[in-house]
mmCIF file of C-alpha atoms and ligand atoms in Angstrom:
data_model
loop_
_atom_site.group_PDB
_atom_site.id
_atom_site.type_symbol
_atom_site.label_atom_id
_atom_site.label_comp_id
_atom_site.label_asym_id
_atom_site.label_seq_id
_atom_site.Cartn_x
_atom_site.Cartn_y
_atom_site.Cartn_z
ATOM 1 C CA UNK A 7 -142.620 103.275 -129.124
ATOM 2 C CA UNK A 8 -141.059 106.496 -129.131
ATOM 3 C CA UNK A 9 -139.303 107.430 -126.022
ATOM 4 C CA UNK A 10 -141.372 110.138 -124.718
ATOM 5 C CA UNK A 11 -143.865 107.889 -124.547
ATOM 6 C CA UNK A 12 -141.581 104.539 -122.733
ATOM 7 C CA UNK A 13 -141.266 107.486 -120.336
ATOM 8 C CA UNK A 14 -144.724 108.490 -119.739
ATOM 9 C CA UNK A 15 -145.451 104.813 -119.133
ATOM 10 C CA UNK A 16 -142.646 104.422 -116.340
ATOM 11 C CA UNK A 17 -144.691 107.504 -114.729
ATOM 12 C CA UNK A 18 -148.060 105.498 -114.935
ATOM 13 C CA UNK A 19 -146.466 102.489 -113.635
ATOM 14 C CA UNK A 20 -144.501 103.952 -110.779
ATOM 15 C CA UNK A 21 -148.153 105.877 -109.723
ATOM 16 C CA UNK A 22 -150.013 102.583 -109.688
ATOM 17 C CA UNK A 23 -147.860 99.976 -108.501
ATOM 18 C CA UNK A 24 -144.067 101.524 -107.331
ATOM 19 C CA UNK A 25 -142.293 99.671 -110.045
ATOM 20 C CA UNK A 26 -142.162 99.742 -113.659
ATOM 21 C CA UNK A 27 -140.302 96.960 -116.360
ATOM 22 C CA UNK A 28 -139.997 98.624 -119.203
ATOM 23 C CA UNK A 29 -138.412 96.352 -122.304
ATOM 24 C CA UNK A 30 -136.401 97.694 -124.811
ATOM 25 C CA UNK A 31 -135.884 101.328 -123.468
ATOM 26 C CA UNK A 32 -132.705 101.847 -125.445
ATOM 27 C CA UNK A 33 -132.614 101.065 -129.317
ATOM 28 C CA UNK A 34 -129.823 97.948 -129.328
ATOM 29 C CA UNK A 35 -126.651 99.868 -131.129
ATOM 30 C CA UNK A 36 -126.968 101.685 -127.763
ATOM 31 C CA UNK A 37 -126.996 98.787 -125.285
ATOM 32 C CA UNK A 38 -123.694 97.347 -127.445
ATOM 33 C CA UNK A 39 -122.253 100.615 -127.137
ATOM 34 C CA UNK A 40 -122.753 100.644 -123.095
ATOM 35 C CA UNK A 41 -121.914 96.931 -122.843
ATOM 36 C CA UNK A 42 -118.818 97.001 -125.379
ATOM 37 C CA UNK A 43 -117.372 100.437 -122.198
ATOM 38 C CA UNK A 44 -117.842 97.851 -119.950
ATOM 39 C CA UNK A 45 -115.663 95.309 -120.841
ATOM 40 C CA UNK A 46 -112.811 97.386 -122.048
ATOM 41 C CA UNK A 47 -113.121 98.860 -118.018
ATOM 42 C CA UNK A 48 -113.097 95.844 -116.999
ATOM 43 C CA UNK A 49 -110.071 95.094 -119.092
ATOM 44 C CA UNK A 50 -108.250 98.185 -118.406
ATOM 45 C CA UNK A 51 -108.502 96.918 -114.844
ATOM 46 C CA UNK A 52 -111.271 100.115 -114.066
ATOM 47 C CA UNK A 53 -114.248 97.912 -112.716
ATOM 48 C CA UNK A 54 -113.872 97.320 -108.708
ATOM 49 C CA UNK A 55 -114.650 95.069 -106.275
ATOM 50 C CA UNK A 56 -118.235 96.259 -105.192
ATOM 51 C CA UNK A 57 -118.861 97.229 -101.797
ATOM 52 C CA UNK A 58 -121.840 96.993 -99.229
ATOM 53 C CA UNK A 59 -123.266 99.492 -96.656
ATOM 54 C CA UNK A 60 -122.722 103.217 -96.622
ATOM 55 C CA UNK A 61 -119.548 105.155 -96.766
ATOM 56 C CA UNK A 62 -118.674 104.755 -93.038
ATOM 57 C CA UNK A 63 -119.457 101.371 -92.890
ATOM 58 C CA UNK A 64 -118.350 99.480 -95.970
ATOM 59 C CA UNK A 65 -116.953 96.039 -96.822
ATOM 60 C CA UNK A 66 -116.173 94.154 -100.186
ATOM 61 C CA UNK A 67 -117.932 91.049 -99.388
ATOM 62 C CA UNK A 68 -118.305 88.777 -102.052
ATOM 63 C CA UNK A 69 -121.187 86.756 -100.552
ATOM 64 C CA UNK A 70 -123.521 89.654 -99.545
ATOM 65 C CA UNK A 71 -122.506 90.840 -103.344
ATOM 66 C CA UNK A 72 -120.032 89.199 -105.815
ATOM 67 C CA UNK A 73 -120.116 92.239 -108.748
ATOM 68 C CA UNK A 74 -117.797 94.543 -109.804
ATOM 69 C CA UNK A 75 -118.526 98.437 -110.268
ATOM 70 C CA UNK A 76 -117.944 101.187 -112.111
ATOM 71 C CA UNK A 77 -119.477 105.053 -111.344
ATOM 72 C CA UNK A 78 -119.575 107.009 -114.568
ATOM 73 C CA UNK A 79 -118.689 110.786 -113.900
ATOM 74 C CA UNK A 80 -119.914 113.124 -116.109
ATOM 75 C CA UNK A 81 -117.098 115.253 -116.550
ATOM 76 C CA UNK A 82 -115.614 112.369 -119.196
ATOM 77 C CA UNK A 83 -118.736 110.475 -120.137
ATOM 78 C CA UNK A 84 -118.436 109.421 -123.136
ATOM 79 C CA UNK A 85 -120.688 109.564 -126.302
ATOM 80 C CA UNK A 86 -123.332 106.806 -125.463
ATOM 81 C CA UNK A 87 -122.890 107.485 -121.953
ATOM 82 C CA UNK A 88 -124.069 111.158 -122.629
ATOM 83 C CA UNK A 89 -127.038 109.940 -124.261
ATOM 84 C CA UNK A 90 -127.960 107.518 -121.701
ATOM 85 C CA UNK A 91 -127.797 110.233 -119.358
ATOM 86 C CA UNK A 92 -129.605 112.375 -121.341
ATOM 87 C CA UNK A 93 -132.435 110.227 -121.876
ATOM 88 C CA UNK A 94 -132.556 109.650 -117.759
ATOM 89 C CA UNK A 95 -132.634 113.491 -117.542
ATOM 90 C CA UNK A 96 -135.447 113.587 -118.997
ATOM 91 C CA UNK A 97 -137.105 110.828 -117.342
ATOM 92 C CA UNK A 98 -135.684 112.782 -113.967
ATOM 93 C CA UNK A 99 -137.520 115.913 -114.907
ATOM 94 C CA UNK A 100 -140.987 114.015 -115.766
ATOM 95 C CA UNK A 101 -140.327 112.247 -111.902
ATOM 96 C CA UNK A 102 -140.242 115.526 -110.430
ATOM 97 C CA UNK A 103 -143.106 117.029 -112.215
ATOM 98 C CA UNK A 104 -145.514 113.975 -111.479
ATOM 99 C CA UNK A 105 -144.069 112.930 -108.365
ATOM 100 C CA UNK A 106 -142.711 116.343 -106.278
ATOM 101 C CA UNK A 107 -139.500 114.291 -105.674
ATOM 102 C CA UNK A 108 -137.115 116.977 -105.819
ATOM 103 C CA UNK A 109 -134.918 114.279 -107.867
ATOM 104 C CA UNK A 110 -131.559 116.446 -108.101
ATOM 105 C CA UNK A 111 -128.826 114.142 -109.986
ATOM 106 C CA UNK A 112 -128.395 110.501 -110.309
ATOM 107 C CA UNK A 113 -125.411 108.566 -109.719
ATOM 108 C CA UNK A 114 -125.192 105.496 -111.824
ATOM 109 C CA UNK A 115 -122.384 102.677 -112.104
ATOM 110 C CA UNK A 116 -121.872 100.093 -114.400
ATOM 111 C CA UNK A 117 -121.972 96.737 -112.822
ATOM 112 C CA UNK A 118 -120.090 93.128 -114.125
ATOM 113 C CA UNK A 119 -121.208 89.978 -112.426
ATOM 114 C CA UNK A 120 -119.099 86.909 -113.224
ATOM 115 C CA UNK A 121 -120.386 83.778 -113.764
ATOM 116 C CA UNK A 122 -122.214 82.684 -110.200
ATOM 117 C CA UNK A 123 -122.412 85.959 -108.731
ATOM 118 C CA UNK A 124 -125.007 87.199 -106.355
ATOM 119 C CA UNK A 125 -126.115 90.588 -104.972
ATOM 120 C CA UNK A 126 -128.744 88.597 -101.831
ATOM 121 C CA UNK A 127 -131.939 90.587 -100.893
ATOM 122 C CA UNK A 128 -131.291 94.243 -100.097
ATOM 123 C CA UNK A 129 -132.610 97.350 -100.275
ATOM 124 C CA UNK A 130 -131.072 100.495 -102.070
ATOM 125 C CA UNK A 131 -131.613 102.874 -99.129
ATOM 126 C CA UNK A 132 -129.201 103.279 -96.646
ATOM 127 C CA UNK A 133 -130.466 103.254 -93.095
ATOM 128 C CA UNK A 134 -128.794 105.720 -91.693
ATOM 129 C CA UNK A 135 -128.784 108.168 -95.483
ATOM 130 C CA UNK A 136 -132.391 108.498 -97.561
ATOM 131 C CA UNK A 137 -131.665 110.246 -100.197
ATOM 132 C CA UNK A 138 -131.709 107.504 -102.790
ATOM 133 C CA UNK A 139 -135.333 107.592 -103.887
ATOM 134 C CA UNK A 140 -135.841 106.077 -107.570
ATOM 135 C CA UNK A 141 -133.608 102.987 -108.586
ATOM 136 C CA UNK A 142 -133.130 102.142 -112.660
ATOM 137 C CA UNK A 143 -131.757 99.145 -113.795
ATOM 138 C CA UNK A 144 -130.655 99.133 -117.339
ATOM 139 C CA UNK A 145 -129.479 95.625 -118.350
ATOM 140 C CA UNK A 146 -126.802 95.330 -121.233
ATOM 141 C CA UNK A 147 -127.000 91.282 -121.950
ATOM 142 C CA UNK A 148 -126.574 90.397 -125.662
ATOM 143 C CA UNK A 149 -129.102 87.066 -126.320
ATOM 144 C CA UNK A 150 -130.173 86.631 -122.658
ATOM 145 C CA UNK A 151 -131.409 82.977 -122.254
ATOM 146 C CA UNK A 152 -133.950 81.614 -119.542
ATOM 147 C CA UNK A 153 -131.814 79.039 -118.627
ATOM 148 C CA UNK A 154 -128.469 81.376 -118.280
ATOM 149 C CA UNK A 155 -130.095 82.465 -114.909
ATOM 150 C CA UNK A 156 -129.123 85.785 -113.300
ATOM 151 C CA UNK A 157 -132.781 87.152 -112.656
ATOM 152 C CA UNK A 158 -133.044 90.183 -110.889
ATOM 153 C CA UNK A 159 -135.698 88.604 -107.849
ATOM 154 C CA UNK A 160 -137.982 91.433 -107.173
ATOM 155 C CA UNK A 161 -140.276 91.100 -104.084
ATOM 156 C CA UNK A 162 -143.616 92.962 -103.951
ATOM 157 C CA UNK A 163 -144.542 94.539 -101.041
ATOM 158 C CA UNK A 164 -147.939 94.885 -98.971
ATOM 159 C CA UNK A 165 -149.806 92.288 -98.647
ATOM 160 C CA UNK A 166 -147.964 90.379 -101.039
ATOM 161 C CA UNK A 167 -144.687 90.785 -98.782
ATOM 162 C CA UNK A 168 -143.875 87.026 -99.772
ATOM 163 C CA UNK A 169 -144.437 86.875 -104.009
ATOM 164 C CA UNK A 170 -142.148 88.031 -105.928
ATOM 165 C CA UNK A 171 -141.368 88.826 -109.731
ATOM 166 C CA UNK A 172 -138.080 87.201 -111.381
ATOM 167 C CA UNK A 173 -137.166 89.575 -114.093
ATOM 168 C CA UNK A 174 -134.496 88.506 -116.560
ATOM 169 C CA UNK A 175 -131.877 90.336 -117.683
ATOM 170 C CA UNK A 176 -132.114 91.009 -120.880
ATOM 171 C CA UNK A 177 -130.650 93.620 -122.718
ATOM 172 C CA UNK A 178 -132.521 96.791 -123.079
ATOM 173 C CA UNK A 179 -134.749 96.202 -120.240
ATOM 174 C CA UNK A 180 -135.171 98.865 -117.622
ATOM 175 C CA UNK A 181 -136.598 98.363 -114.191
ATOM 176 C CA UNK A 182 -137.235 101.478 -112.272
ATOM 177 C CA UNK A 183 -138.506 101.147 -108.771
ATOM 178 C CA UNK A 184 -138.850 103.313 -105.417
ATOM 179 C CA UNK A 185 -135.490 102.749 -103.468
ATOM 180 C CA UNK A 186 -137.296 102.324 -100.012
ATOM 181 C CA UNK A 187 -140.275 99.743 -101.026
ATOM 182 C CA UNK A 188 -138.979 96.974 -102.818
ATOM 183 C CA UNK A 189 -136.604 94.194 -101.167
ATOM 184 C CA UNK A 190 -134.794 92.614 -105.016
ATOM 185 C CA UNK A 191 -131.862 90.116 -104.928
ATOM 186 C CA UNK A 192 -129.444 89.004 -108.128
ATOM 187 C CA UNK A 193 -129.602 85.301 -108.869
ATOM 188 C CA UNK A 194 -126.468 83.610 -110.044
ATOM 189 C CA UNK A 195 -126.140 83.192 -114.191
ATOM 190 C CA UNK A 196 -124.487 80.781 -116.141
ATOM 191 C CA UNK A 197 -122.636 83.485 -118.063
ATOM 192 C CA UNK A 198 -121.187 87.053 -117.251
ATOM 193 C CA UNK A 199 -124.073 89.534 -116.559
ATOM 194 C CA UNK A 200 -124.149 93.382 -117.475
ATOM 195 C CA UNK A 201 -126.288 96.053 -116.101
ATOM 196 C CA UNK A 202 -125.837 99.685 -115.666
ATOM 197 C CA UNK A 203 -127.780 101.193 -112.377
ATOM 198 C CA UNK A 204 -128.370 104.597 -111.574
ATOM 199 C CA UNK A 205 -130.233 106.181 -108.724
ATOM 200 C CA UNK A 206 -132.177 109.144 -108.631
ATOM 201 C CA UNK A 207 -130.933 111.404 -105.575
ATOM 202 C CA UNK A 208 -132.022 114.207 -103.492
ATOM 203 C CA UNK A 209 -129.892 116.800 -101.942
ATOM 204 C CA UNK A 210 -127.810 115.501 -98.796
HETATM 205 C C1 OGA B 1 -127.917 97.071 -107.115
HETATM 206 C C2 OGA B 1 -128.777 96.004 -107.664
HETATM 207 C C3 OGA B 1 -129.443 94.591 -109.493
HETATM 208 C C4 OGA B 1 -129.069 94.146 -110.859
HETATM 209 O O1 OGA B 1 -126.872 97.388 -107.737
HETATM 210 O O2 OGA B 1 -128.280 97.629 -106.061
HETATM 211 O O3 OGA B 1 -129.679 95.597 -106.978
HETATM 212 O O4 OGA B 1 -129.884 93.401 -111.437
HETATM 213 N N1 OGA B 1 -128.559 95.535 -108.922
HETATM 214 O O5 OGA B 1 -127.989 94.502 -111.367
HETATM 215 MN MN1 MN B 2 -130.143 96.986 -105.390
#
């Protein structure tokens, strides 16, 4: 499916139900690429301990979450990440056009869970900032098994406050959601787990 098209379906999904899991978003040279820059961060000791809460309020608390981060800036993205951006531009613009978000950048980070690491349930909005509207998770897992664990736990909201969707990990799948709706949580894996998250934002 070309990727106009993976595109136009997130904006179908996202109308109808909120949420859209869209597999194999990226072609898989692309997802190595991406998951390859995040292990030589985290071996040039540029992945941190992630934090929790907003800017005033923060704490590395490896219970609430046990990952660690890395924000790609666009003034030194590199190839892939140009591309990846790119290709979330576009899906930015199509957001706008369907949606009247006023979507004006999106901050993304790569994240590295080690083996038995949690995020527990959360939401992506801040209670005291809203301008995250649109999450995206793009996971990077190479051969993502069932039994390796590590589903994303995504709770449905409305009447169906208490089911809830376990999505796994595996590479190439994107998961785009509204920031304020959807309660998720990250289940521990039996092996090191790779995504890279971005948020669409509007102005502060
Ligand atoms: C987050 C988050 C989920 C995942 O970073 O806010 O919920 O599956 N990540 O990486
Ligand atoms: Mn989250």
């Amino acid at each position: 499916m070309p990727i106009d098209s993976k595109i136009e379906s997130i904006i179908t999904a996202i109308a109808s139900d909120g949420f859209a899991i869209i597999p194999d978003f990226l072609p898989p040279a692309q997802i190595a690429a991406l998951a390859d820059e995040a292990r030589q961060l985290q071996v040039a000791g540029e992945m941190r301990r992630a934090v929790t809460g907003s800017s005033n309020a923060t704490t590395a608390d490896n219970k609430m979450r046990g990952d660690f981060i890395h924000w790609l800036e666009d003034a030194n993205a590199s190839r892939v990440q140009k591309s990846y951006l790119q290709t979330m531009d576009t899906l930015r613009e199509q957001l706008n056009l369907h949606f009247y978000l006023g979507l004006f950048e999106l901050e993304s980070h790569f994240a590295i869970y080690p083996t038995g690491a949690i995020y527990r349930k959360h939401l992506d909005q801040f209670q005291d900032k809203q301008h995250r509207q649109i999450s995206c998770i793009l996971y990077l897992n190479h051969a993502w098994q069932a039994e390796d664990g590590g589903q994303l736990r995504f709770y449905l909201n409305g009447r169906h406050e208490e089911t809830y969707l376990d999505i796994e990990p595996i590479g190439s799948t994107l998961v785009v959601f509204l920031s304020d709706q959807f309660w998720h949580e990250v289940l521990p894996a039996k092996r090191q787990r790779i995504s890279l998250t971005g948020w669409f934002r509007t102005r502060e």
